JSON list of C-alpha atoms in Angstrom, two decimals:
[
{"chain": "A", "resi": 1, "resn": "UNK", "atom": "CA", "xyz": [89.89, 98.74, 81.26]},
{"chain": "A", "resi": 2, "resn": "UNK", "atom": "CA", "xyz": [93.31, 99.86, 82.00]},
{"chain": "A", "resi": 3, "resn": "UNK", "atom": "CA", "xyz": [93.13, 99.84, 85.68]},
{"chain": "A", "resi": 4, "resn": "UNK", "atom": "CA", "xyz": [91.67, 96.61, 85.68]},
{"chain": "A", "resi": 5, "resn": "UNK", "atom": "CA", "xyz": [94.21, 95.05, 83.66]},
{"chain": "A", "resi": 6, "resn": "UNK", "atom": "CA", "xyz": [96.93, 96.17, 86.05]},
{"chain": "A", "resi": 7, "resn": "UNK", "atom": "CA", "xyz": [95.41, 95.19, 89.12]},
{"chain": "A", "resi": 8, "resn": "UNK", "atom": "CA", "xyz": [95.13, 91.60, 87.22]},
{"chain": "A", "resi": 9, "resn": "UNK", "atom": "CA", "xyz": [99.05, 91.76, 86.26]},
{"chain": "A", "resi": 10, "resn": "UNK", "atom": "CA", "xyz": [99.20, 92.81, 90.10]},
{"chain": "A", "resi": 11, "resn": "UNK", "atom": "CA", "xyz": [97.30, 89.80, 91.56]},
{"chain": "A", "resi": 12, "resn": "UNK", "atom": "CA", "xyz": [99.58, 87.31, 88.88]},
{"chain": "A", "resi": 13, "resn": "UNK", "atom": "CA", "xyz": [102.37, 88.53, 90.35]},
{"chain": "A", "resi": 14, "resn": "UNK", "atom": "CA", "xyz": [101.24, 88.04, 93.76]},
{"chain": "A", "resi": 15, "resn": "UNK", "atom": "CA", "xyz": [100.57, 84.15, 93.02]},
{"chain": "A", "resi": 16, "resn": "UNK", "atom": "CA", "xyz": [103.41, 83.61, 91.46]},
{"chain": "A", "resi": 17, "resn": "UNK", "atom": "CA", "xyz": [105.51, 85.09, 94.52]},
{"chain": "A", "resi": 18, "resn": "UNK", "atom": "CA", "xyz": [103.69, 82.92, 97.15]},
{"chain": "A", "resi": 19, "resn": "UNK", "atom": "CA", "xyz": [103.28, 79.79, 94.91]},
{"chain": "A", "resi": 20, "resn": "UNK", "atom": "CA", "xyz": [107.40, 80.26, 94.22]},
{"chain": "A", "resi": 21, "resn": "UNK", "atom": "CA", "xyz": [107.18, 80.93, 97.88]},
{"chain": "A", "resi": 22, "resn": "UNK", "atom": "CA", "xyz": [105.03, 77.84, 99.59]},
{"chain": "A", "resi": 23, "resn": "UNK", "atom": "CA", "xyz": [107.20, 75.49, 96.48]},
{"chain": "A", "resi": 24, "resn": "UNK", "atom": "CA", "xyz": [110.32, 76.39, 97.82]},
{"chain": "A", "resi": 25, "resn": "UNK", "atom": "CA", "xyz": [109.27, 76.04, 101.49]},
{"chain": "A", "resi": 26, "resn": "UNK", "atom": "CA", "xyz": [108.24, 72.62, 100.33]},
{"chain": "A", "resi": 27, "resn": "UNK", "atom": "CA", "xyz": [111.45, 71.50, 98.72]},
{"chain": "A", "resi": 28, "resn": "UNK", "atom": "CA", "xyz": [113.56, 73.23, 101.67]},
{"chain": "A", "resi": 29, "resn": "UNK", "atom": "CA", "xyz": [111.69, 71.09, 103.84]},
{"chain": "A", "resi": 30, "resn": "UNK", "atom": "CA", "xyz": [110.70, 73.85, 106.02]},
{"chain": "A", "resi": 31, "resn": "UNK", "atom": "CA", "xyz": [109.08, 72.96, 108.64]},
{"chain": "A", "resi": 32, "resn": "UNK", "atom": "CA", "xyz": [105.57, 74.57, 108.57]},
{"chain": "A", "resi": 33, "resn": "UNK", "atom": "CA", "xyz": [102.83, 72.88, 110.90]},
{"chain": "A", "resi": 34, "resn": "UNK", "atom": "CA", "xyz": [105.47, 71.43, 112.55]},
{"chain": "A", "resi": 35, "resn": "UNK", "atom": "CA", "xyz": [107.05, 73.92, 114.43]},
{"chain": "A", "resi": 36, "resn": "UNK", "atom": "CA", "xyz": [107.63, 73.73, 118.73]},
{"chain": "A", "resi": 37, "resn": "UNK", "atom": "CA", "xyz": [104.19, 74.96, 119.88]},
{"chain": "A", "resi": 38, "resn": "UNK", "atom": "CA", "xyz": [101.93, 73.34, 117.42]},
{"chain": "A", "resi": 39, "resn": "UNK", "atom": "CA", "xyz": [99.07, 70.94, 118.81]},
{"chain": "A", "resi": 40, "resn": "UNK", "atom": "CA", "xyz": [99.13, 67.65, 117.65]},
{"chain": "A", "resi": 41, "resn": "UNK", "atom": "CA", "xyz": [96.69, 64.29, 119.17]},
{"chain": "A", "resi": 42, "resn": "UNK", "atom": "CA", "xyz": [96.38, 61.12, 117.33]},
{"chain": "A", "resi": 43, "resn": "UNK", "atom": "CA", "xyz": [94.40, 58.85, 118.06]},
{"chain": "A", "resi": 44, "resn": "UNK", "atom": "CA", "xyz": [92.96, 54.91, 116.56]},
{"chain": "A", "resi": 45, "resn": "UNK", "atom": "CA", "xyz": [90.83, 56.45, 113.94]},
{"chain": "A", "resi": 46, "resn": "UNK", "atom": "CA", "xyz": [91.87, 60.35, 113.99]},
{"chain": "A", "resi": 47, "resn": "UNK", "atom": "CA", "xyz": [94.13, 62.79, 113.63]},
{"chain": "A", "resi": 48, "resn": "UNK", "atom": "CA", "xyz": [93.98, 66.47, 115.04]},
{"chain": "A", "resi": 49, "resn": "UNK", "atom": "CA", "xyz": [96.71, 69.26, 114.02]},
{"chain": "A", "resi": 50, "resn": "UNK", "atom": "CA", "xyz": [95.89, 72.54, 115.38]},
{"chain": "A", "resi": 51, "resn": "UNK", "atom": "CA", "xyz": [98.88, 74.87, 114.12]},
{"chain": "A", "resi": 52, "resn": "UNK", "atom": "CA", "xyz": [98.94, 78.08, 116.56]},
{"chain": "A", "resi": 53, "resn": "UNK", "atom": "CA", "xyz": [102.54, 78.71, 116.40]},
{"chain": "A", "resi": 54, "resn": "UNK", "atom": "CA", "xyz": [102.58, 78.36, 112.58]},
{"chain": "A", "resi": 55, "resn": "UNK", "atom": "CA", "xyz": [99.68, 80.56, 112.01]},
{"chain": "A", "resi": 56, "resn": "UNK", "atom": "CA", "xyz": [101.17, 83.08, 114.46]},
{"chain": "A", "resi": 57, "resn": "UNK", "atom": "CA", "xyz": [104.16, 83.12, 112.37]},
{"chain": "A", "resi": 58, "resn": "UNK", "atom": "CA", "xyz": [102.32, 82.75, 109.11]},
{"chain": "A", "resi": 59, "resn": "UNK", "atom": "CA", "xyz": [100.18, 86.09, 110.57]},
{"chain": "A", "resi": 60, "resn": "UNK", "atom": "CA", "xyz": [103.15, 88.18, 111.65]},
{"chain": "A", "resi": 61, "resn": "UNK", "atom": "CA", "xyz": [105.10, 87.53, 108.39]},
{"chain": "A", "resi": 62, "resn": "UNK", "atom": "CA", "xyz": [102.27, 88.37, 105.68]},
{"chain": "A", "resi": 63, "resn": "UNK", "atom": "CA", "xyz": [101.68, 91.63, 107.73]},
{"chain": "A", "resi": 64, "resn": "UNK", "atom": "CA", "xyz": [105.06, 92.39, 107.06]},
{"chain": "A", "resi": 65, "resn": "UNK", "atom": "CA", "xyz": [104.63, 91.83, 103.55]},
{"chain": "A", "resi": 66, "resn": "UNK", "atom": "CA", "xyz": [101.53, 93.42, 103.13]},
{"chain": "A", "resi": 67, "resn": "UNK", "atom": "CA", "xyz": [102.23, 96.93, 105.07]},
{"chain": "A", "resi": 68, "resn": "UNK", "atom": "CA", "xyz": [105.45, 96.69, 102.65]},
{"chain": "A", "resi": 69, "resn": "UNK", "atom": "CA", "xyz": [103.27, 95.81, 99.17]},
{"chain": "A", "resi": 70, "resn": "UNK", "atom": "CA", "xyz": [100.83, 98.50, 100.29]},
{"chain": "A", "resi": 71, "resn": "UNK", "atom": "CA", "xyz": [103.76, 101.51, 101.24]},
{"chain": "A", "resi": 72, "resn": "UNK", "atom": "CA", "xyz": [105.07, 100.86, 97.43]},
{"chain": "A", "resi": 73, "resn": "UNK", "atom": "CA", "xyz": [101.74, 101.16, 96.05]},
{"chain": "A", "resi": 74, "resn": "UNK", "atom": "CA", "xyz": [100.71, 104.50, 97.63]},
{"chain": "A", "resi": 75, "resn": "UNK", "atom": "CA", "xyz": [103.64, 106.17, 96.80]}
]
């Protein structure tokens, strides 16, 4: 019951550090899906967003997190 209560505390923590994270981006008007490189085709009755250079960016920086998360925690 131990372990599972840590890895609990563990996934809290890791909400609240991307919810801080994605509020912040939000208020610093960051601008996510919007970046040089995104598609984006509007039409009468639709829109279309596809975000490539976002998720790219999105990709590269929660590998970075990650491989640092998972270094701490096998130590």
């Amino acid at each position: 019951m131990i372990a599972a209560g840590r890895v609990l505390i563990w996934i809290g923590i890791f909400f609240l550090v991307v919810g801080s994270a994605v509020y912040l981006a939000g208020r610093a008007s960051f601008p996510l899906f919007r970046l040089p490189g995104d598609i984006h085709f509007e039409g009468e009755n639709f829109t279309c967003i596809l975000p490539v250079v976002s998720m790219i960016l999105l990709s590269i920086i929660l590998s970075v997190v990650l491989n640092v998360v998972l270094r701490i925690v096998n130590r």
